[in-house]
Structure formats: C-alpha cells, structure tokens
Amino acid sequence: AKAQGGGSIRFFNPAMQEAIIRRMLVESALRKAVQHQELEVYLQPQVNTQNEVVAGELLLRWTDPDLGSISPAEFIPIAEASGLIIPIGTWVIEQACRTLRDWQHIDALKNIPLAVNISPRQFRHGGFVAQVEHCLHEAGMPRGLLELEITEGMLIDNIEVTVKRMCKLGDLGVRFSLDDFGTGYASLAYLKKLPLQQLKIDQSFVRDMLADANDEIIIKTIIGLGENLNFSVIAEGVETEKQLAHLKALGCKKFQGYLFGQPAPIAEWQQRFTQ
Ligand code: C2E
Ligand code: CA
Ligand code: CA
Ligand code: CA
C-alpha cells in the first residue's frame, strides 16, 4: 500500500496537483514581485495598558496583478523554500531601518521600536548578522529600536549557533521577541540563556481564552514566566474589549490586535501617530 500510495498521491490526486501548480505560479510571480519591488510593508501598532502606542510590527503585503492579493501565510513558506526569503527579508529590514531613521526627526515617534519577522532560513543565512549591522549603520539610529521576532522552531536545531548569533546582534543593540510563544517546543532551560527581551503570546490562545480554561492557564503561565525571567509579555490577536479586560486582569501589559488597529501602510500610521 505504501509504494502505491506514494506514486498515486504525488501524480494523480487532483487536489494536490492543483496545489503544486498554485505553488509554482505563486513562486514565479513572487520572483517577479521581488525584481520589480512590488512588495509592501504594513505596520500594526502595539499598545500599553494606557492604550498608548509603544511599538509596531511590520507585516508584508503583496498584490500580484494577475493573482490578486496573496497572504503572507501563503507566500512566506514559498519564499522560504525557494530562497527568495533572503532578498525579501533583507528588504524588510531595510524598510524598518529607513523608517526608524526618518522617525528620529519626529518627536512623537523617535522612541518607538519596530519589530520585523525573521524566517528560520533567513536567520541561518551566513551573511545575516553582517547585513543587519550594515542596515543599522546606514540608518545611524540609536540602539534598541530594531526588534527581531523569531520563533521557537529556530531555537531547536543548532542552538549554539543561534545563541551566538543572537548575542552578536544583541551587542549591536538589536532586541528579540519570541513570536507565537506556546505553540512550539522551546526548552524553558534555554529561555534564560538567550538574549531575549519579550515573549509574544500566540493569538490562538487569546482567541480561545474566554471559551477554553486551558488557554487561560497557558496565558497565565506565560505571563508568570515573563515576570520571573524578566521578559516583557505581549498578547497578539486581541480583537475585543472582553479579551483585553481579561488579559489585563491576568497581568498582561502589552497588546496588539485589530482592537487597536489593523495593519496599514507605514505612512498612514505615521500620520495618525503625529496628529
Ligand atoms: P505573525 O508574525 O504571527 O503575525 C500576526 C498575524 O496576525 C498577521 O497576519 C496579522 O495581520 C494578524 N493579526 C493582527 N491582529 C490580529 C487580530 O486581532 N486578529 C487576527 N485574527 N489576526 C490578527 P499576516 O499579516 O497575514 O501575517 C501572517 C504571518 O506571515 C505572520 O504571522 C508571519 O509569520 C508571516 N509574515 C508576515 N510578514 C512577514 C515578514 O516580513 N517576514 C517573515 N519572515 N514573515 C512574515
Ligand atoms: Ca510576528
Ligand atoms: Ca505571532
Ligand atoms: Ca503566526
């Protein structure tokens, strides 16, 4: 059954065939989009308990002329697999540094850090540290304003190299936030060895918190962990006042989600921030 299954699934399952064709279409369109600089970065604010914007996360957006708008959930894995994530990731970091540099001249924004999502392949790439250093240098901005969001998966294989790289970047003033926390397999023993500043509670826990007692317990545990190990903790995917009130009651102090603002072009948010 095994030998038969392999062949028939790969070549004759119409749904899979369609998925493979879609992947190829998206990959070649993405290659063009990179060449013609058709990707955009959007900004989503992060707020404190007083509802003041204290940071922002950059999120990629892409609309292809033929395929329409394609979600990063679809094209990031394709970018990873094809290696396109390297030029794309570099470009996002450049956008972050450029924005941070511009904001140095705007009083209301000069202390607002920006977070960038980093893919495992991008982080493992040999030139990564030098590239970030170059961008920071070009932008000539203060330390502590560029934040990298990494995921637990990146901490599993090759932990020594990862730690070394994180420390080097930490020395350059880069901050780290552990994204989607609670969904992966990060060893708690490693958490305190890492130059890490923040844990980001995965949005699935926030979404189900009010219905599922287990999710509430997980959130409580993450907040406690943050307090004990001195990490700040942010909840993402906050959509309702009820979720916000509950998270506050559990001791959470930073929030991100549609309740505070959708991801939008940087210029748009910049205008709103400075009004
Ligand atoms: P993520 O880093 O976990 O980002 C959070 C996702 O939740 C974003 O989806 C954001 O738009 C969405 N979101 C924000 N607030 C809410 C809310 O209140 N409710 C709900 N349901 N969703 C909310 P998005 O922008 O589609 O990005 C999906 C994923 O794609 C990201 O997940 C991240 O893993 C990846 N991604 C996006 N931009 C980049 C990038 O520049 N580089 C890399 N490597 N990955 C990226
Ligand atoms: Ca993120
Ligand atoms: Ca996340
Ligand atoms: Ca995610």
Short mmCIF file of C-alpha atoms and ligand atoms in Angstrom, two decimals:
data_model
loop_
_atom_site.label_atom_id
_atom_site.label_comp_id
_atom_site.label_asym_id
_atom_site.label_seq_id
_atom_site.Cartn_x
_atom_site.Cartn_y
_atom_site.Cartn_z
CA ALA A 1 0.00 0.00 0.00
CA LYS A 2 2.91 2.30 0.78
CA ALA A 3 4.57 2.12 -2.63
CA GLN A 4 1.24 2.51 -4.37
CA GLY A 5 0.20 5.41 -2.10
CA GLY A 6 3.34 7.43 -2.74
CA GLY A 7 3.04 7.39 -6.52
CA SER A 8 -0.69 7.90 -6.77
CA ILE A 9 -0.74 10.76 -4.30
CA ARG A 10 2.10 12.58 -5.96
CA PHE A 11 0.84 12.32 -9.52
CA PHE A 12 -2.86 11.61 -9.62
CA ASN A 13 -4.53 13.35 -6.72
CA PRO A 14 -6.18 16.37 -8.42
CA ALA A 15 -6.28 18.49 -5.27
CA MET A 16 -2.55 18.03 -4.73
CA GLN A 17 -1.80 18.64 -8.34
CA GLU A 18 -3.71 21.90 -8.14
CA ALA A 19 -1.80 22.87 -5.00
CA ILE A 20 1.51 22.17 -6.73
CA ILE A 21 0.53 24.27 -9.75
CA ARG A 22 -0.59 27.11 -7.50
CA ARG A 23 2.74 26.96 -5.65
CA MET A 24 4.66 27.19 -8.90
CA LEU A 25 2.54 30.13 -10.08
CA VAL A 26 2.99 31.95 -6.79
CA GLU A 27 6.73 31.30 -6.76
CA SER A 28 7.30 32.69 -10.23
CA ALA A 29 5.04 35.70 -9.56
CA LEU A 30 6.89 36.30 -6.29
CA ARG A 31 10.23 36.24 -8.10
CA LYS A 32 8.92 38.98 -10.40
CA ALA A 33 7.49 40.94 -7.49
CA VAL A 34 10.91 40.93 -5.83
CA GLN A 35 12.60 42.09 -9.03
CA HIS A 36 10.08 44.86 -9.60
CA GLN A 37 9.82 45.77 -5.90
CA GLU A 38 6.09 45.15 -5.73
CA LEU A 39 6.01 44.04 -2.12
CA GLU A 40 4.84 46.42 0.59
CA VAL A 41 5.30 46.55 4.33
CA TYR A 42 2.40 47.42 6.58
CA LEU A 43 2.60 48.49 10.19
CA GLN A 44 0.47 47.29 13.10
CA PRO A 45 0.72 49.16 16.40
CA GLN A 46 1.37 47.64 19.81
CA VAL A 47 -0.08 49.42 22.84
CA ASN A 48 0.37 49.52 26.63
CA THR A 49 -2.33 49.36 29.34
CA GLN A 50 -3.00 53.09 28.80
CA ASN A 51 -3.73 52.45 25.13
CA GLU A 52 -0.60 54.36 24.11
CA VAL A 53 1.32 53.11 21.08
CA VAL A 54 4.67 51.80 22.33
CA ALA A 55 5.93 49.84 19.29
CA GLY A 56 4.94 48.49 15.89
CA GLU A 57 5.27 45.27 13.91
CA LEU A 58 6.00 45.29 10.19
CA LEU A 59 3.98 42.81 8.12
CA LEU A 60 4.47 42.07 4.43
CA ARG A 61 1.69 42.67 1.92
CA TRP A 62 1.63 41.64 -1.72
CA THR A 63 -0.88 42.11 -4.52
CA ASP A 64 0.03 40.44 -7.79
CA PRO A 65 -1.50 41.95 -10.97
CA ASP A 66 -2.84 38.53 -12.05
CA LEU A 67 -3.21 36.50 -8.87
CA GLY A 68 -4.58 39.31 -6.71
CA SER A 69 -3.77 39.77 -3.05
CA ILE A 70 -1.79 36.88 -1.58
CA SER A 71 -1.46 36.37 2.15
CA PRO A 72 1.98 36.10 3.78
CA ALA A 73 0.73 32.85 5.30
CA GLU A 74 0.81 31.51 1.73
CA PHE A 75 3.84 33.23 0.20
CA ILE A 76 6.27 33.26 3.14
CA PRO A 77 6.62 29.44 3.18
CA ILE A 78 7.16 29.56 -0.60
CA ALA A 79 9.74 32.30 -0.14
CA GLU A 80 11.45 30.14 2.49
CA ALA A 81 11.53 27.03 0.32
CA SER A 82 12.76 28.88 -2.78
CA GLY A 83 15.35 31.06 -1.04
CA LEU A 84 13.51 34.24 -2.06
CA ILE A 85 13.16 34.96 1.65
CA ILE A 86 16.77 36.20 1.65
CA PRO A 87 16.24 39.24 -0.65
CA ILE A 88 12.73 39.77 0.74
CA GLY A 89 13.89 39.63 4.35
CA THR A 90 16.77 41.99 3.64
CA TRP A 91 14.37 44.45 2.06
CA VAL A 92 12.01 44.37 5.08
CA ILE A 93 14.91 45.07 7.46
CA GLU A 94 15.97 47.97 5.23
CA GLN A 95 12.44 49.36 5.34
CA ALA A 96 12.44 49.10 9.14
CA CYS A 97 15.77 50.88 9.47
CA ARG A 98 14.78 53.56 6.99
CA THR A 99 11.55 54.23 8.87
CA LEU A 100 13.35 54.30 12.22
CA ARG A 101 15.84 56.77 10.79
CA ASP A 102 13.05 59.04 9.49
CA TRP A 103 11.30 58.86 12.84
CA GLN A 104 14.38 60.22 14.61
CA HIS A 105 13.22 63.62 13.35
CA ILE A 106 9.67 63.26 14.68
CA ASP A 107 9.40 63.80 18.43
CA ALA A 108 6.28 61.65 18.89
CA LEU A 109 7.91 58.69 17.15
CA LYS A 110 11.62 58.81 17.92
CA ASN A 111 11.42 56.24 20.71
CA ILE A 112 9.05 53.79 19.02
CA PRO A 113 10.76 50.47 18.19
CA LEU A 114 9.81 48.46 15.12
CA ALA A 115 9.62 44.68 15.00
CA VAL A 116 10.44 42.60 11.93
CA ASN A 117 9.58 38.92 11.44
CA ILE A 118 12.58 36.73 10.70
CA SER A 119 12.30 33.35 8.96
CA PRO A 120 14.48 30.46 10.08
CA ARG A 121 16.28 30.26 6.74
CA GLN A 122 16.97 33.98 6.82
CA PHE A 123 18.39 33.78 10.32
CA ARG A 124 20.58 30.80 9.43
CA HIS A 125 21.92 32.52 6.31
CA GLY A 126 25.64 33.18 6.69
CA GLY A 127 25.52 36.89 5.94
CA PHE A 128 22.64 37.72 8.27
CA VAL A 129 24.49 39.42 11.13
CA ALA A 130 26.67 41.50 8.78
CA GLN A 131 23.60 42.53 6.83
CA VAL A 132 21.72 43.74 9.90
CA GLU A 133 24.84 45.54 11.07
CA HIS A 134 25.11 47.25 7.69
CA CYS A 135 21.46 48.42 7.80
CA LEU A 136 21.79 49.74 11.35
CA HIS A 137 24.97 51.55 10.41
CA GLU A 138 23.42 53.12 7.30
CA ALA A 139 20.44 54.30 9.29
CA GLY A 140 22.68 55.59 12.06
CA MET A 141 19.94 55.30 14.64
CA PRO A 142 20.04 54.72 18.41
CA ARG A 143 20.29 51.24 19.92
CA GLY A 144 17.27 49.23 20.96
CA LEU A 145 14.83 50.34 18.25
CA LEU A 146 15.10 47.36 15.89
CA GLU A 147 13.40 44.27 17.22
CA LEU A 148 13.51 40.86 15.56
CA GLU A 149 10.64 38.42 16.02
CA ILE A 150 11.88 34.86 15.93
CA THR A 151 10.03 31.61 16.55
CA GLU A 152 10.64 28.71 18.87
CA GLY A 153 11.44 26.43 15.95
CA MET A 154 14.63 28.37 15.32
CA LEU A 155 15.86 27.57 18.81
CA ILE A 156 15.68 23.84 18.39
CA ASP A 157 18.26 22.94 15.83
CA ASN A 158 21.73 24.33 16.13
CA ILE A 159 21.05 26.14 19.36
CA GLU A 160 24.72 27.08 19.87
CA VAL A 161 24.94 28.89 16.54
CA THR A 162 21.60 30.57 17.19
CA VAL A 163 22.65 31.80 20.63
CA LYS A 164 25.97 33.09 19.29
CA ARG A 165 24.24 34.96 16.51
CA MET A 166 21.61 36.40 18.84
CA CYS A 167 24.34 37.59 21.21
CA LYS A 168 26.23 39.31 18.38
CA LEU A 169 23.05 41.07 17.28
CA GLY A 170 22.24 41.89 20.90
CA ASP A 171 25.64 43.60 21.14
CA LEU A 172 24.60 45.75 18.17
CA GLY A 173 21.53 46.88 20.12
CA VAL A 174 19.03 44.57 18.44
CA ARG A 175 16.20 43.28 20.63
CA PHE A 176 14.49 39.90 20.32
CA SER A 177 10.91 38.84 20.77
CA LEU A 178 9.81 35.18 20.73
CA ASP A 179 6.79 35.04 18.39
CA ASP A 180 3.88 32.58 18.59
CA PHE A 181 5.09 31.60 22.05
CA GLY A 182 3.47 28.50 23.46
CA THR A 183 2.89 26.76 20.15
CA GLY A 184 6.40 25.38 19.68
CA TYR A 185 8.86 23.41 21.71
CA ALA A 186 11.26 25.94 23.17
CA SER A 187 13.02 24.45 26.13
CA LEU A 188 12.43 26.61 29.16
CA ALA A 189 16.04 25.99 30.19
CA TYR A 190 17.22 27.85 27.11
CA LEU A 191 14.95 30.83 27.57
CA LYS A 192 17.11 32.43 30.21
CA LYS A 193 20.32 31.77 28.29
CA LEU A 194 19.07 33.74 25.32
CA PRO A 195 19.45 37.50 24.91
CA LEU A 196 15.69 37.74 24.69
CA GLN A 197 13.51 40.67 25.80
CA GLN A 198 9.95 39.63 25.04
CA LEU A 199 7.54 36.71 24.76
CA LYS A 200 4.65 37.07 22.36
CA ILE A 201 1.60 35.03 23.38
CA ASP A 202 0.28 33.31 20.29
CA GLN A 203 -3.05 34.61 19.03
CA SER A 204 -4.66 31.16 19.17
CA PHE A 205 -4.59 31.31 22.98
CA VAL A 206 -6.09 34.80 23.01
CA ARG A 207 -8.81 33.77 20.58
CA ASP A 208 -9.93 30.80 22.65
CA MET A 209 -9.15 32.13 26.11
CA LEU A 210 -12.72 33.02 27.07
CA ALA A 211 -14.08 29.63 25.97
CA ASP A 212 -11.26 27.30 26.96
CA ALA A 213 -9.91 27.24 30.52
CA ASN A 214 -6.71 25.55 29.32
CA ASP A 215 -5.86 28.52 27.14
CA GLU A 216 -6.36 30.85 30.06
CA ILE A 217 -3.99 28.72 32.14
CA ILE A 218 -1.38 28.81 29.37
CA ILE A 219 -1.63 32.60 29.15
CA LYS A 220 -1.32 32.90 32.94
CA THR A 221 1.73 30.65 32.85
CA ILE A 222 3.42 32.67 30.11
CA ILE A 223 2.80 35.92 32.00
CA GLY A 224 4.25 34.37 35.17
CA LEU A 225 7.23 33.09 33.22
CA GLY A 226 7.84 36.58 31.86
CA GLU A 227 7.70 38.09 35.34
CA ASN A 228 10.11 35.52 36.77
CA LEU A 229 12.61 35.64 33.93
CA ASN A 230 12.28 39.38 33.32
CA PHE A 231 10.80 39.30 29.83
CA SER A 232 8.11 41.65 28.75
CA VAL A 233 5.00 39.82 27.53
CA ILE A 234 2.72 40.93 24.71
CA ALA A 235 -0.59 39.36 23.67
CA GLU A 236 -1.36 39.35 19.94
CA GLY A 237 -4.64 38.91 18.11
CA VAL A 238 -6.62 40.98 20.62
CA GLU A 239 -9.94 41.71 18.95
CA THR A 240 -12.45 42.51 21.70
CA GLU A 241 -12.74 44.64 24.85
CA LYS A 242 -13.63 41.48 26.72
CA GLN A 243 -10.37 39.78 25.75
CA LEU A 244 -8.47 42.94 26.66
CA ALA A 245 -10.08 43.19 30.11
CA HIS A 246 -9.34 39.54 30.76
CA LEU A 247 -5.71 39.82 29.64
CA LYS A 248 -5.25 42.88 31.84
CA ALA A 249 -6.70 41.00 34.81
CA LEU A 250 -4.14 38.26 34.20
CA GLY A 251 -1.35 40.86 34.36
CA CYS A 252 -0.61 41.35 30.67
CA LYS A 253 0.78 44.82 29.94
CA LYS A 254 1.23 44.97 26.15
CA PHE A 255 -1.26 44.25 23.38
CA GLN A 256 -1.57 44.01 19.62
CA GLY A 257 -4.62 43.27 17.52
CA TYR A 258 -7.49 44.59 15.45
CA LEU A 259 -8.97 46.21 18.58
CA PHE A 260 -6.12 48.76 18.44
CA GLY A 261 -5.63 48.89 14.71
CA GLN A 262 -5.34 46.87 11.53
CA PRO A 263 -2.01 46.62 9.74
CA ALA A 264 -1.85 49.64 7.39
CA PRO A 265 0.80 51.40 5.26
CA ILE A 266 3.53 52.99 7.37
CA ALA A 267 2.74 56.47 6.04
CA GLU A 268 -0.88 56.11 7.13
CA TRP A 269 0.04 55.15 10.69
CA GLN A 270 2.69 57.82 10.82
CA GLN A 271 0.05 60.42 10.05
CA ARG A 272 -2.30 59.07 12.71
CA PHE A 273 0.50 58.94 15.31
CA THR A 274 1.52 62.53 14.77
CA GLN A 275 -1.96 64.08 14.63
P1 C2E B 1 2.63 36.63 12.78
O1 C2E B 1 4.02 37.16 12.85
O2 C2E B 1 2.17 35.77 13.90
O3 C2E B 1 1.71 37.92 12.59
C1 C2E B 1 0.45 38.08 13.14
C2 C2E B 1 -0.65 37.89 12.12
O4 C2E B 1 -1.91 38.14 12.74
C3 C2E B 1 -0.58 38.87 10.96
O5 C2E B 1 -1.08 38.17 9.82
C4 C2E B 1 -1.56 39.97 11.38
O6 C2E B 1 -2.06 40.72 10.29
C5 C2E B 1 -2.62 39.14 12.04
N1 C2E B 1 -3.40 39.89 13.05
C6 C2E B 1 -3.09 41.04 13.67
N2 C2E B 1 -4.05 41.38 14.55
C7 C2E B 1 -4.99 40.40 14.50
C8 C2E B 1 -6.25 40.18 15.19
O7 C2E B 1 -6.67 40.95 16.04
N3 C2E B 1 -6.92 39.03 14.84
C9 C2E B 1 -6.46 38.16 13.92
N4 C2E B 1 -7.21 37.09 13.66
N5 C2E B 1 -5.30 38.34 13.26
C10 C2E B 1 -4.57 39.45 13.55
P2 C2E B 1 -0.41 38.35 8.41
O8 C2E B 1 -0.01 39.78 8.22
O9 C2E B 1 -1.31 37.72 7.42
O10 C2E B 1 0.94 37.51 8.52
C11 C2E B 1 0.88 36.12 8.70
C12 C2E B 1 2.25 35.58 9.04
O11 C2E B 1 3.14 35.76 7.94
C13 C2E B 1 2.91 36.29 10.21
O12 C2E B 1 2.41 35.79 11.42
C14 C2E B 1 4.37 35.97 9.96
O13 C2E B 1 4.67 34.69 10.45
C15 C2E B 1 4.43 35.95 8.45
N6 C2E B 1 4.99 37.23 7.99
C16 C2E B 1 4.39 38.42 7.72
N7 C2E B 1 5.28 39.36 7.33
C17 C2E B 1 6.49 38.74 7.35
C18 C2E B 1 7.84 39.17 7.06
O14 C2E B 1 8.14 40.34 6.73
N8 C2E B 1 8.82 38.22 7.18
C19 C2E B 1 8.56 36.95 7.56
N9 C2E B 1 9.58 36.08 7.66
N10 C2E B 1 7.33 36.52 7.88
C20 C2E B 1 6.30 37.40 7.76
CA CA B 2 5.16 38.28 14.29
CA CA B 3 2.64 35.72 16.04
CA CA B 4 1.86 33.12 13.45
#
